PDB file of C-alpha atoms in Angstrom:
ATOM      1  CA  UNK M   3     -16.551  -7.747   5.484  1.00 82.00           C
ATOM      2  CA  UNK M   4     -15.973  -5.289   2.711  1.00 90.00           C
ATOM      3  CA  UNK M   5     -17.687  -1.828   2.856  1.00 92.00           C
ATOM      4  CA  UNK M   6     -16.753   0.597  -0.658  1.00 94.00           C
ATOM      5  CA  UNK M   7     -17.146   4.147   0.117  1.00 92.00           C
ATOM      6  CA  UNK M   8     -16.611   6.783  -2.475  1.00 92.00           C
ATOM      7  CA  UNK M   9     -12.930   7.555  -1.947  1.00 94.00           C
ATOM      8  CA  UNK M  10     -12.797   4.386   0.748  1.00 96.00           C
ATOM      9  CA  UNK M  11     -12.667   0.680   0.706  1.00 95.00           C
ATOM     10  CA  UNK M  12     -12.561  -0.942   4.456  1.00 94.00           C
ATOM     11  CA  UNK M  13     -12.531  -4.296   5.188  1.00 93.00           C
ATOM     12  CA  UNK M  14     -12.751  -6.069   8.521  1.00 90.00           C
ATOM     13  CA  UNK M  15     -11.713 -10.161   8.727  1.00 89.00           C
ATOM     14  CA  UNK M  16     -11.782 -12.154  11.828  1.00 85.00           C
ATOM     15  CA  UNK M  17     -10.506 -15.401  12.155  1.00 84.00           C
ATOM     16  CA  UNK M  18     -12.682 -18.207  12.123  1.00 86.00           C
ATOM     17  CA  UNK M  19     -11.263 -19.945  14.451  1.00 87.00           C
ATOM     18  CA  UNK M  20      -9.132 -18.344  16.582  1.00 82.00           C
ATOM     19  CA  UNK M  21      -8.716 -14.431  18.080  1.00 79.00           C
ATOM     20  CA  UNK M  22      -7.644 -12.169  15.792  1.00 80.00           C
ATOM     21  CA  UNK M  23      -7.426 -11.651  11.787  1.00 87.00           C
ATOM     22  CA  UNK M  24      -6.790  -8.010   9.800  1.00 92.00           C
ATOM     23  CA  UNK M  25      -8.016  -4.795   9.023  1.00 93.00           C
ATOM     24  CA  UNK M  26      -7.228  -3.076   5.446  1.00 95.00           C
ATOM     25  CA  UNK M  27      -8.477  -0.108   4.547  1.00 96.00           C
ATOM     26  CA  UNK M  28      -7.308   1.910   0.521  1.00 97.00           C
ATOM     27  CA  UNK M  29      -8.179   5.218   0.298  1.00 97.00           C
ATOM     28  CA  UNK M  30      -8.521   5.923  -3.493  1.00 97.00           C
ATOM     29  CA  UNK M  31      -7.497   9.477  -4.882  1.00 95.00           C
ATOM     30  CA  UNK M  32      -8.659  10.295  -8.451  1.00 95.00           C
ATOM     31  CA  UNK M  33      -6.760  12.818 -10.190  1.00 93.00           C
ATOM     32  CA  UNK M  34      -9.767  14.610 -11.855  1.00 93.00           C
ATOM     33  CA  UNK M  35     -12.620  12.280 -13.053  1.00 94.00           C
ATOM     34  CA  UNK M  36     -15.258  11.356 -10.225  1.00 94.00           C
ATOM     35  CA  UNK M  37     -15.921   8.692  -8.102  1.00 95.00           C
ATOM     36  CA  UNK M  38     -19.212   6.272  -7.585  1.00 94.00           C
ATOM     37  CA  UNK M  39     -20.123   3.561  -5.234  1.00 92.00           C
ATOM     38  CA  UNK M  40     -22.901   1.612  -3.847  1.00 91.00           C
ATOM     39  CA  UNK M  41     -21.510   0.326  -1.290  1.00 87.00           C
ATOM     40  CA  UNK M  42     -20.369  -3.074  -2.547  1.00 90.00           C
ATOM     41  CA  UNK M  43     -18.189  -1.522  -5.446  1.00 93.00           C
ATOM     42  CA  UNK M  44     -16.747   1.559  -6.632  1.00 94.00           C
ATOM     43  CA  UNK M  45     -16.140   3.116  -9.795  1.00 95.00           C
ATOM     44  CA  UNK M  46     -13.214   5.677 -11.068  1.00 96.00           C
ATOM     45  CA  UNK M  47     -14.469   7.067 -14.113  1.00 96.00           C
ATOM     46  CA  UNK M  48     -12.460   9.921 -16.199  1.00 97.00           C
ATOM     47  CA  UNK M  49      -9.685  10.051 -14.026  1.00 96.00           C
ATOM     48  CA  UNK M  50      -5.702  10.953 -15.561  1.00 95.00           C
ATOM     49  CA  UNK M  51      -5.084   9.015 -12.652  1.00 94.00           C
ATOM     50  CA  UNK M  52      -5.604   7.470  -9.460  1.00 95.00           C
ATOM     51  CA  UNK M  53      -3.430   7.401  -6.245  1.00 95.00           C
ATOM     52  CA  UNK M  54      -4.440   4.312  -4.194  1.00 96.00           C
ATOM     53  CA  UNK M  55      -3.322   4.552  -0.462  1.00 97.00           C
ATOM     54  CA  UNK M  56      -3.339   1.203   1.462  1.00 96.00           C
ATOM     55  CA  UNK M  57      -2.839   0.183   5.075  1.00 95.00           C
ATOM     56  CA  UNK M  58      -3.282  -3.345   6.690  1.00 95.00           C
ATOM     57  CA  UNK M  59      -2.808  -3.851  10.481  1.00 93.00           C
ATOM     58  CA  UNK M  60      -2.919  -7.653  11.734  1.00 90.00           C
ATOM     59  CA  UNK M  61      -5.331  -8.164  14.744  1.00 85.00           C
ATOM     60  CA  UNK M  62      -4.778 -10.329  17.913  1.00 77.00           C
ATOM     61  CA  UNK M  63      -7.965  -9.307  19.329  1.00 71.00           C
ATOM     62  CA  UNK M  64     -11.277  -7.947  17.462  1.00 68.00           C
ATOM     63  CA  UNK M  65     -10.509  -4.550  18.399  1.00 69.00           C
ATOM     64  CA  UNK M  66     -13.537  -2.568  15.919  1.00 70.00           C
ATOM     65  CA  UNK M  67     -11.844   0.882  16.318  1.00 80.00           C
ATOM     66  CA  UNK M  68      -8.931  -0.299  14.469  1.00 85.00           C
ATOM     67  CA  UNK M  69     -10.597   0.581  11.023  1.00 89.00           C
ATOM     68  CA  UNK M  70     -11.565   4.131  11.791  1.00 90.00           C
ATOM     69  CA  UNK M  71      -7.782   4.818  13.190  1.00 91.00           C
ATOM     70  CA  UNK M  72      -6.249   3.162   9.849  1.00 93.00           C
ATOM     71  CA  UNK M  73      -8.706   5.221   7.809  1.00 94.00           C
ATOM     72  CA  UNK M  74      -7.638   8.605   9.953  1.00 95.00           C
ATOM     73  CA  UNK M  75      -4.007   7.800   9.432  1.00 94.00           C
ATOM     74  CA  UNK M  76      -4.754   7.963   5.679  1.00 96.00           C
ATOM     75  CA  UNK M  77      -7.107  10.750   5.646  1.00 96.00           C
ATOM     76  CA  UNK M  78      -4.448  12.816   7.172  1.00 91.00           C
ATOM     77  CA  UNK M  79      -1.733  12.085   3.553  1.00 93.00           C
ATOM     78  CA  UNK M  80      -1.951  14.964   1.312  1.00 92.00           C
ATOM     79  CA  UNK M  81       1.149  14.301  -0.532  1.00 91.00           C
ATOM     80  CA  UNK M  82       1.061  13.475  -4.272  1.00 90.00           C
ATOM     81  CA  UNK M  83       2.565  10.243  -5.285  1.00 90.00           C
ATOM     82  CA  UNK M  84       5.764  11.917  -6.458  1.00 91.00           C
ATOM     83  CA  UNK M  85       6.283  12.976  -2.658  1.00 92.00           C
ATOM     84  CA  UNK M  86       5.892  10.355  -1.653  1.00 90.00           C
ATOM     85  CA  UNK M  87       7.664   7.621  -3.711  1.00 90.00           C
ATOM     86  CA  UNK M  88      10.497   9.762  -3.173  1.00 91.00           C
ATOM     87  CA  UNK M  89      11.584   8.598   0.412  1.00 88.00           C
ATOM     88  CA  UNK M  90      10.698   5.481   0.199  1.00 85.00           C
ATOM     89  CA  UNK M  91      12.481   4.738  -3.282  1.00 87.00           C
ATOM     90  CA  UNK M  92      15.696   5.863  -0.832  1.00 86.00           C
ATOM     91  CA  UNK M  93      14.975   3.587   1.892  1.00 86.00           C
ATOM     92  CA  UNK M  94      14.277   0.595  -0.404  1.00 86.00           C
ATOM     93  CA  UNK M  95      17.726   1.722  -2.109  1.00 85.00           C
ATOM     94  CA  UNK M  96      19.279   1.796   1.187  1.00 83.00           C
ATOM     95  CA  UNK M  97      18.042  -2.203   1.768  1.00 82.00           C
ATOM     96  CA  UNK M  98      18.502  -3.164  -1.916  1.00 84.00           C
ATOM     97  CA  UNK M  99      21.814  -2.136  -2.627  1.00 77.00           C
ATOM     98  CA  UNK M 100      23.789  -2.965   0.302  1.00 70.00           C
ATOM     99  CA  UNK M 101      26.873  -5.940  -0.656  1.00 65.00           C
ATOM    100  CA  UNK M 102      28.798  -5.925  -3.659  1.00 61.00           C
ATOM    101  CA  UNK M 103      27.054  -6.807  -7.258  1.00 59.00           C
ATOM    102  CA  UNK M 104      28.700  -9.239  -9.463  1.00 60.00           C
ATOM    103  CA  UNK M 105      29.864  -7.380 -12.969  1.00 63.00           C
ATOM    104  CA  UNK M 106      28.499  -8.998 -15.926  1.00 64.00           C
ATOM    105  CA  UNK M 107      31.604 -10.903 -17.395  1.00 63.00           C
ATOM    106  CA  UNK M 108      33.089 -11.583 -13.961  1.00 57.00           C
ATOM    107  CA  UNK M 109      34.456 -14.812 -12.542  1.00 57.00           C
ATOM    108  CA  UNK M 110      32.374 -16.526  -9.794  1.00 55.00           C
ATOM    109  CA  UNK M 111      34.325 -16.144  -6.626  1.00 57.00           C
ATOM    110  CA  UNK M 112      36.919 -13.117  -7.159  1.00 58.00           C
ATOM    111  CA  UNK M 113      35.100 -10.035  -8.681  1.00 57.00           C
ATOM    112  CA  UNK M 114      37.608  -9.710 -11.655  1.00 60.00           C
ATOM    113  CA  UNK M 115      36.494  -9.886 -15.245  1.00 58.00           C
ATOM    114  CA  UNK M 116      37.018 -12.985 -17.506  1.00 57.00           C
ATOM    115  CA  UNK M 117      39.559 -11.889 -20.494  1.00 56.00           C
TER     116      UNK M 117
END
């Protein structure tokens, strides 16, 4: 179940079958503009820009508070997007760029460059 909020989209989703499913909820920041929704959609309109924050837990029981504690974790960011792509463009470089890269123009196996 989807519920759009101005500034919120939550969404609940049990598995048919079985315990469990996921909770997402996106906060959505307009920078300027305004926001409208009624209630199953939403509308940015005028914005320079819009900051979408998104969490998603994975549920092994149908707990219901889990969407009001993933939409107070986001309520609480007040960073811009600059802030915060900042640490975590470091921490994907830290995963990405671990082992050596092969130079354009280099033989397969030993690193050193064709002639």
């Amino acid at each position: 179940t989807s519920v759009f909020e101005p500034g919120w989209i939550t969404s609940h989703n049990v598995h048919q079958h079985e315990a469990g499913g996921f909770d997402a909820v996106v906060r959505v920041i307009p920078e300027g503009g305004q926001i409208t929704s009624d209630g199953s959609s939403m509308m940015v309109s005028s914005a320079n820009s819009v900051l979408l924050l998104a969490r998603i837990d994975y549920l092994k029981t149908n707990d219901a508070a889990n969407l009001s504690r993933l939409r107070q974790s986001l309520a609480g960011v007040s960073k811009t997007y600059d802030e915060l792509l900042k640490p975590h463009a470091a921490e994907l470089s830290k995963r990405f760029n671990r082992g050596d890269a092969v130079e354009p123009g280099a033989s397969a196996g030993t690193g050193e460059k064709k002639k």
